[in-house]
Amino acid sequence: MDILVRKIDSKIISEIDRRCQELTNKTGNKWSRNTYLKILIENDFDHALMNYRKDQFDLLLEKFIAIQAKNTETLNDYVHTNNQLIETLIGGI
């Protein structure tokens, strides 16, 4: 399916052409306006999905950090209690 876009500022067109030339130089493959804009449009739809996945990852990371902090606190309490027990046993001998 074709899409026609009209009345684009010439500065924007020049920037698109510059980016196409830059991509052509970097990749060694010819980049046209059509190819560049097509990829931009297709990536725009993937952008929402990527943001959702990033947000889900960030939530999981926050939960993981909270669990790790709680585990560290519990381990420190355990070590402290064991140290007290050892001191009591040594002192009682």
PDB file of C-alpha atoms in Angstrom:
ATOM      1  CA  MET A   1       0.000   0.000   0.000  1.00  0.00           C
ATOM      2  CA  ASP A   2       1.244   3.482  -0.793  1.00  0.00           C
ATOM      3  CA  ILE A   3       1.190   6.577   1.376  1.00  0.00           C
ATOM      4  CA  LEU A   4       1.688  10.049  -0.053  1.00  0.00           C
ATOM      5  CA  VAL A   5       2.898  12.825   2.238  1.00  0.00           C
ATOM      6  CA  ARG A   6       2.700  16.423   1.059  1.00  0.00           C
ATOM      7  CA  LYS A   7       3.930  19.827   2.188  1.00  0.00           C
ATOM      8  CA  ILE A   8       7.044  18.714   4.062  1.00  0.00           C
ATOM      9  CA  ASP A   9       9.446  21.542   4.885  1.00  0.00           C
ATOM     10  CA  SER A  10      12.492  21.520   2.615  1.00  0.00           C
ATOM     11  CA  LYS A  11      14.773  21.568   5.679  1.00  0.00           C
ATOM     12  CA  ILE A  12      13.235  18.287   6.814  1.00  0.00           C
ATOM     13  CA  ILE A  13      13.677  16.774   3.356  1.00  0.00           C
ATOM     14  CA  SER A  14      17.320  17.881   3.363  1.00  0.00           C
ATOM     15  CA  GLU A  15      17.816  16.269   6.778  1.00  0.00           C
ATOM     16  CA  ILE A  16      16.212  13.031   5.571  1.00  0.00           C
ATOM     17  CA  ASP A  17      18.503  13.062   2.529  1.00  0.00           C
ATOM     18  CA  ARG A  18      21.520  13.699   4.782  1.00  0.00           C
ATOM     19  CA  ARG A  19      20.587  10.769   7.006  1.00  0.00           C
ATOM     20  CA  CYS A  20      20.057   8.523   3.991  1.00  0.00           C
ATOM     21  CA  GLN A  21      23.500   9.450   2.689  1.00  0.00           C
ATOM     22  CA  GLU A  22      25.011   8.846   6.136  1.00  0.00           C
ATOM     23  CA  LEU A  23      23.380   5.399   6.310  1.00  0.00           C
ATOM     24  CA  THR A  24      24.548   4.637   2.779  1.00  0.00           C
ATOM     25  CA  ASN A  25      28.110   5.501   3.774  1.00  0.00           C
ATOM     26  CA  LYS A  26      27.954   3.462   6.993  1.00  0.00           C
ATOM     27  CA  THR A  27      26.303   0.359   5.569  1.00  0.00           C
ATOM     28  CA  GLY A  28      27.547   0.338   2.003  1.00  0.00           C
ATOM     29  CA  ASN A  29      23.937  -0.145   0.843  1.00  0.00           C
ATOM     30  CA  LYS A  30      21.948   2.561  -0.933  1.00  0.00           C
ATOM     31  CA  TRP A  31      19.360   4.181   1.374  1.00  0.00           C
ATOM     32  CA  SER A  32      16.501   6.032  -0.275  1.00  0.00           C
ATOM     33  CA  ARG A  33      13.975   8.358   1.328  1.00  0.00           C
ATOM     34  CA  ASN A  34      11.383   5.647   0.840  1.00  0.00           C
ATOM     35  CA  THR A  35      13.462   2.983   2.595  1.00  0.00           C
ATOM     36  CA  TYR A  36      14.370   5.316   5.451  1.00  0.00           C
ATOM     37  CA  LEU A  37      10.803   6.552   6.039  1.00  0.00           C
ATOM     38  CA  LYS A  38       9.380   3.043   5.719  1.00  0.00           C
ATOM     39  CA  ILE A  39      11.707   1.812   8.474  1.00  0.00           C
ATOM     40  CA  LEU A  40      10.843   4.818  10.656  1.00  0.00           C
ATOM     41  CA  ILE A  41       7.129   4.101  10.331  1.00  0.00           C
ATOM     42  CA  GLU A  42       7.552   0.382  10.994  1.00  0.00           C
ATOM     43  CA  ASN A  43       9.764   1.055  14.025  1.00  0.00           C
ATOM     44  CA  ASP A  44       7.215   3.490  15.419  1.00  0.00           C
ATOM     45  CA  PHE A  45       4.807   0.613  15.922  1.00  0.00           C
ATOM     46  CA  ASP A  46       7.480  -1.461  17.652  1.00  0.00           C
ATOM     47  CA  HIS A  47       8.344   1.481  19.901  1.00  0.00           C
ATOM     48  CA  ALA A  48       5.234   1.061  22.089  1.00  0.00           C
ATOM     49  CA  LEU A  49       5.998  -2.628  22.560  1.00  0.00           C
ATOM     50  CA  MET A  50       9.614  -1.894  23.459  1.00  0.00           C
ATOM     51  CA  ASN A  51       8.508   0.704  26.018  1.00  0.00           C
ATOM     52  CA  TYR A  52       6.061  -1.782  27.540  1.00  0.00           C
ATOM     53  CA  ARG A  53       8.779  -4.427  27.800  1.00  0.00           C
ATOM     54  CA  LYS A  54      11.192  -1.915  29.325  1.00  0.00           C
ATOM     55  CA  ASP A  55       8.577  -0.856  31.885  1.00  0.00           C
ATOM     56  CA  GLN A  56       7.915  -4.502  32.781  1.00  0.00           C
ATOM     57  CA  PHE A  57      11.640  -5.142  33.101  1.00  0.00           C
ATOM     58  CA  ASP A  58      12.043  -2.078  35.333  1.00  0.00           C
ATOM     59  CA  LEU A  59       9.219  -3.307  37.596  1.00  0.00           C
ATOM     60  CA  LEU A  60      10.780  -6.747  37.875  1.00  0.00           C
ATOM     61  CA  LEU A  61      14.160  -5.204  38.595  1.00  0.00           C
ATOM     62  CA  GLU A  62      12.681  -3.076  41.389  1.00  0.00           C
ATOM     63  CA  LYS A  63      11.055  -6.169  42.919  1.00  0.00           C
ATOM     64  CA  PHE A  64      14.307  -8.111  42.615  1.00  0.00           C
ATOM     65  CA  ILE A  65      16.241  -5.320  44.345  1.00  0.00           C
ATOM     66  CA  ALA A  66      13.679  -5.212  47.172  1.00  0.00           C
ATOM     67  CA  ILE A  67      13.890  -8.987  47.615  1.00  0.00           C
ATOM     68  CA  GLN A  68      17.688  -8.878  47.603  1.00  0.00           C
ATOM     69  CA  ALA A  69      17.660  -6.126  50.243  1.00  0.00           C
ATOM     70  CA  LYS A  70      15.300  -8.184  52.429  1.00  0.00           C
ATOM     71  CA  ASN A  71      17.446 -11.302  51.971  1.00  0.00           C
ATOM     72  CA  THR A  72      20.563  -9.351  52.915  1.00  0.00           C
ATOM     73  CA  GLU A  73      18.833  -8.005  56.027  1.00  0.00           C
ATOM     74  CA  THR A  74      17.698 -11.518  57.017  1.00  0.00           C
ATOM     75  CA  LEU A  75      21.180 -12.919  56.465  1.00  0.00           C
ATOM     76  CA  ASN A  76      22.728 -10.140  58.554  1.00  0.00           C
ATOM     77  CA  ASP A  77      20.257 -10.877  61.369  1.00  0.00           C
ATOM     78  CA  TYR A  78      21.129 -14.582  61.145  1.00  0.00           C
ATOM     79  CA  VAL A  79      24.868 -13.895  61.306  1.00  0.00           C
ATOM     80  CA  HIS A  80      24.379 -11.505  64.235  1.00  0.00           C
ATOM     81  CA  THR A  81      22.302 -14.096  66.119  1.00  0.00           C
ATOM     82  CA  ASN A  82      24.885 -16.816  65.452  1.00  0.00           C
ATOM     83  CA  ASN A  83      27.659 -14.531  66.677  1.00  0.00           C
ATOM     84  CA  GLN A  84      25.709 -13.860  69.879  1.00  0.00           C
ATOM     85  CA  LEU A  85      25.138 -17.594  70.353  1.00  0.00           C
ATOM     86  CA  ILE A  86      28.839 -18.351  69.872  1.00  0.00           C
ATOM     87  CA  GLU A  87      29.802 -15.595  72.328  1.00  0.00           C
ATOM     88  CA  THR A  88      27.357 -16.984  74.873  1.00  0.00           C
ATOM     89  CA  LEU A  89      28.659 -20.533  74.440  1.00  0.00           C
ATOM     90  CA  ILE A  90      32.296 -19.416  74.707  1.00  0.00           C
ATOM     91  CA  GLY A  91      31.547 -17.227  77.719  1.00  0.00           C
ATOM     92  CA  GLY A  92      29.665 -20.061  79.439  1.00  0.00           C
ATOM     93  CA  ILE A  93      32.596 -22.511  79.219  1.00  0.00           C
TER      94      ILE A  93
END
